[in-house]
Coordinates of C-alpha atoms in Angstrom, one line a residue:
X76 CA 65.6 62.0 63.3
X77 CA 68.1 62.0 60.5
X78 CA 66.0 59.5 58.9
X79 CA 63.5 61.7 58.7
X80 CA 65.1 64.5 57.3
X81 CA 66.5 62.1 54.3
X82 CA 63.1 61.0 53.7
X83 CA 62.3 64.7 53.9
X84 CA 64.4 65.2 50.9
X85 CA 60.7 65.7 49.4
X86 CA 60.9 69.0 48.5
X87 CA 63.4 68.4 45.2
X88 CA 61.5 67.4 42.3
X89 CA 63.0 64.3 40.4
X90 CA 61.8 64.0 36.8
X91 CA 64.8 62.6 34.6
X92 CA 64.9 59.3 33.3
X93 CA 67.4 56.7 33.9
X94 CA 70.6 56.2 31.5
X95 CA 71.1 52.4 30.6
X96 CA 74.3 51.0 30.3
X97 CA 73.8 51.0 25.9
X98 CA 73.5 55.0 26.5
X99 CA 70.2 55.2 25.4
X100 CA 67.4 57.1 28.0
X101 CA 65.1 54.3 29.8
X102 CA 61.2 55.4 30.1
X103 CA 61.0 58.8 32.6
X104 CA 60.9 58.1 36.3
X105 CA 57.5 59.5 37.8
X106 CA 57.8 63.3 39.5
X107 CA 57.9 63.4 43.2
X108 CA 55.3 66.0 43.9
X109 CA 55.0 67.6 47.2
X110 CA 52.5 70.2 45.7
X111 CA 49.7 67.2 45.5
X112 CA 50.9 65.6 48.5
X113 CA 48.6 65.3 51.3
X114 CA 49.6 65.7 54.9
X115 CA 50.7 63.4 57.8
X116 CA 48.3 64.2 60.7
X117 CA 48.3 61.9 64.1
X118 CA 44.8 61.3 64.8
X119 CA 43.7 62.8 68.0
X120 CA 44.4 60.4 70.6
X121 CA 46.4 58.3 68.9
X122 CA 49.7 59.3 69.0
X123 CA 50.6 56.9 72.4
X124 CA 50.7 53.5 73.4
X125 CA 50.4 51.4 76.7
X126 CA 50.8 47.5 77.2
X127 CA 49.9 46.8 80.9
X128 CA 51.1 43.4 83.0
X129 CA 48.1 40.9 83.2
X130 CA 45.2 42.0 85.3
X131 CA 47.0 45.8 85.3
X132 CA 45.2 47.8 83.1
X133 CA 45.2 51.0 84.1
X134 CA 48.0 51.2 86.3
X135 CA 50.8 52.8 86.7
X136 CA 52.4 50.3 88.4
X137 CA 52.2 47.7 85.7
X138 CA 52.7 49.3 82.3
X139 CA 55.1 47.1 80.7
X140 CA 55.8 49.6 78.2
X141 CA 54.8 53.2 76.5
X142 CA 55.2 54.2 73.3
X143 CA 54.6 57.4 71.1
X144 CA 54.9 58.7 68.1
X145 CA 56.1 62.1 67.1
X146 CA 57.6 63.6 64.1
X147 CA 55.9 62.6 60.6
X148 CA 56.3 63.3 57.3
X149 CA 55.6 61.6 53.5
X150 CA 56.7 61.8 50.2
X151 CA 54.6 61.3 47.2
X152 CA 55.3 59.8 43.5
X153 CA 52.6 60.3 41.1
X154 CA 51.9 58.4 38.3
X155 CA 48.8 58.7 35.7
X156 CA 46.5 56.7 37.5
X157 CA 47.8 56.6 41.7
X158 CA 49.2 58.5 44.1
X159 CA 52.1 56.3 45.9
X160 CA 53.0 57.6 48.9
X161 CA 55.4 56.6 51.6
X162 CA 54.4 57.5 55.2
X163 CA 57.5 58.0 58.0
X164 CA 56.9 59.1 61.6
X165 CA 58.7 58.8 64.4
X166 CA 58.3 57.6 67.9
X167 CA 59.8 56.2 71.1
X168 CA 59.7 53.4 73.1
X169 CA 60.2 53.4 77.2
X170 CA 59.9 50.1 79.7
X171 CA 57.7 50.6 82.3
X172 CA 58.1 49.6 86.0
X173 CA 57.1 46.3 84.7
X174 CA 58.9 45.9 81.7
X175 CA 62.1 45.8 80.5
X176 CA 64.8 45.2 77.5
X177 CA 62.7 43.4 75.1
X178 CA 60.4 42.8 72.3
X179 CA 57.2 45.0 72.1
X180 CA 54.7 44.7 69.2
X181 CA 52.5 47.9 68.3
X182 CA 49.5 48.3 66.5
X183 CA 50.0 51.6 63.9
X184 CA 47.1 52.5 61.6
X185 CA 47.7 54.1 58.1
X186 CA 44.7 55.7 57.3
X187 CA 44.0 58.2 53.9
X188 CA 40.6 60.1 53.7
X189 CA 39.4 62.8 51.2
X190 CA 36.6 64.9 53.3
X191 CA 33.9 61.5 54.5
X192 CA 35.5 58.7 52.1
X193 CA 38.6 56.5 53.2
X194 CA 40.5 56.2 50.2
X195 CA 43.6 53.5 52.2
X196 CA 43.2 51.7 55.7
X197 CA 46.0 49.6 56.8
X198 CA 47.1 48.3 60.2
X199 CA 50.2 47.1 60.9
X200 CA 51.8 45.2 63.6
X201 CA 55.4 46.6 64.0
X202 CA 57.7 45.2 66.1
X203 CA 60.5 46.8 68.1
X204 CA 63.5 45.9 70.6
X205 CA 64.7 47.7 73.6
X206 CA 67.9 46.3 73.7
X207 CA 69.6 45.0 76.6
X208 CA 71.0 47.4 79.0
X209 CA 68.4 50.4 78.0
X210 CA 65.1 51.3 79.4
X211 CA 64.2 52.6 76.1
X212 CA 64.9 53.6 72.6
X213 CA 63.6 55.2 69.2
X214 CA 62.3 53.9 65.9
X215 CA 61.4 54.8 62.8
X216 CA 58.1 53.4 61.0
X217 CA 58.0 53.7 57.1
X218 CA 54.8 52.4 55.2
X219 CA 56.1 52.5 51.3
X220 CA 52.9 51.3 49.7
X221 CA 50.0 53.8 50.6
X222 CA 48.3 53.9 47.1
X223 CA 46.0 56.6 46.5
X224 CA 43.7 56.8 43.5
X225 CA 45.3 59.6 41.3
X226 CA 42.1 62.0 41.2
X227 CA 42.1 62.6 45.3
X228 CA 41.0 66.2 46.1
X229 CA 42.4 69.0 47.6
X230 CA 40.9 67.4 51.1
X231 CA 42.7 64.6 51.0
X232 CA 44.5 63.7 54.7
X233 CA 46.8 60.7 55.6
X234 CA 46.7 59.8 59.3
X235 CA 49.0 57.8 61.3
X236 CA 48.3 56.7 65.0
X237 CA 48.5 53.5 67.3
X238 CA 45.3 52.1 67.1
X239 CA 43.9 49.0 69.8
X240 CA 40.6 49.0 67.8
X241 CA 39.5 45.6 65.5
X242 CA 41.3 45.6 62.3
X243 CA 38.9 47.1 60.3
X244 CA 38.9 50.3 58.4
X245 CA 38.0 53.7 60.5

């Protein structure tokens, strides 16, 4: 969580340039705009995760793990022509009655829309380890290159959620 909340840090404006080491100002750093930011949502559905033994889908008895995903939140530069945006949520990981300490991959989609047009569609497969000992534990997911065009509208949403689907864009 306290990764979160220093990600968070979106709501101070930065807009100075850097000082080189000669003294003189270097080009300005883009603003960090929250104002033009669009939000995180999880997409209905999406926000948990189940990997079942072999021939166990579906049951209880043999989910190897569960995950979910929780808290979210973003923080956007923009520059003359894009929107960068870095997407953080957070989630949890728990072995099932057929799992146990160990690596489990998860498919999480970054998706941007502006009303019926998908302006970004990326899916990554993120690994992470329950660690010996432990039934469970909690990550942190940050996508840092969600480019944007800089002209999306006021409807402009970012969505986050596990997705099972083919790879291609929803």
């Amino acid at each position: 969580m306290s990764a979160l909340l220093a990600v968070s840090g979106c709501n101070t404006p930065q807009s100075g340039g850097a000082i080189e080491a000669g003294g003189s100002a270097a080009a300005p750093t883009p603003a960090v705009v929250q104002g033009a930011c669009p939000p995180v949502t999880l997409r209905e559905g999406t926000a948990s995760y189940r990997t079942f033994a072999k021939g166990g889908k579906d049951d209880p008895a043999k989910v190897v793990y569960q995950a979910s995903l929780a808290d979210t939140t973003r923080q956007c530069v923009q520059s003359e022509d894009s929107l960068k945006v870095t997407v953080v949520a957070q989630g949890r990981v728990v072995a099932g009655p057929a799992g146990g300490p160990g690596k489990v991959t998860m498919p999480i989609r970054v998706a941007a829309t502006d009303g019926e047009k998908t302006l970004y569609s990326e899916l990554t497969q993120y690994p992470v380890e329950v660690p010996p000992g432990s039934t469970n534990t909690q990550f942190v997911f940050t996508k840092t290159d969600v480019t944007l065009p800089a002209g999306a509208g006021a409807d402009a949403k970012i969505y986050i959620g596990f997705d099972e689907g083919p790879q291609s864009a929803r």
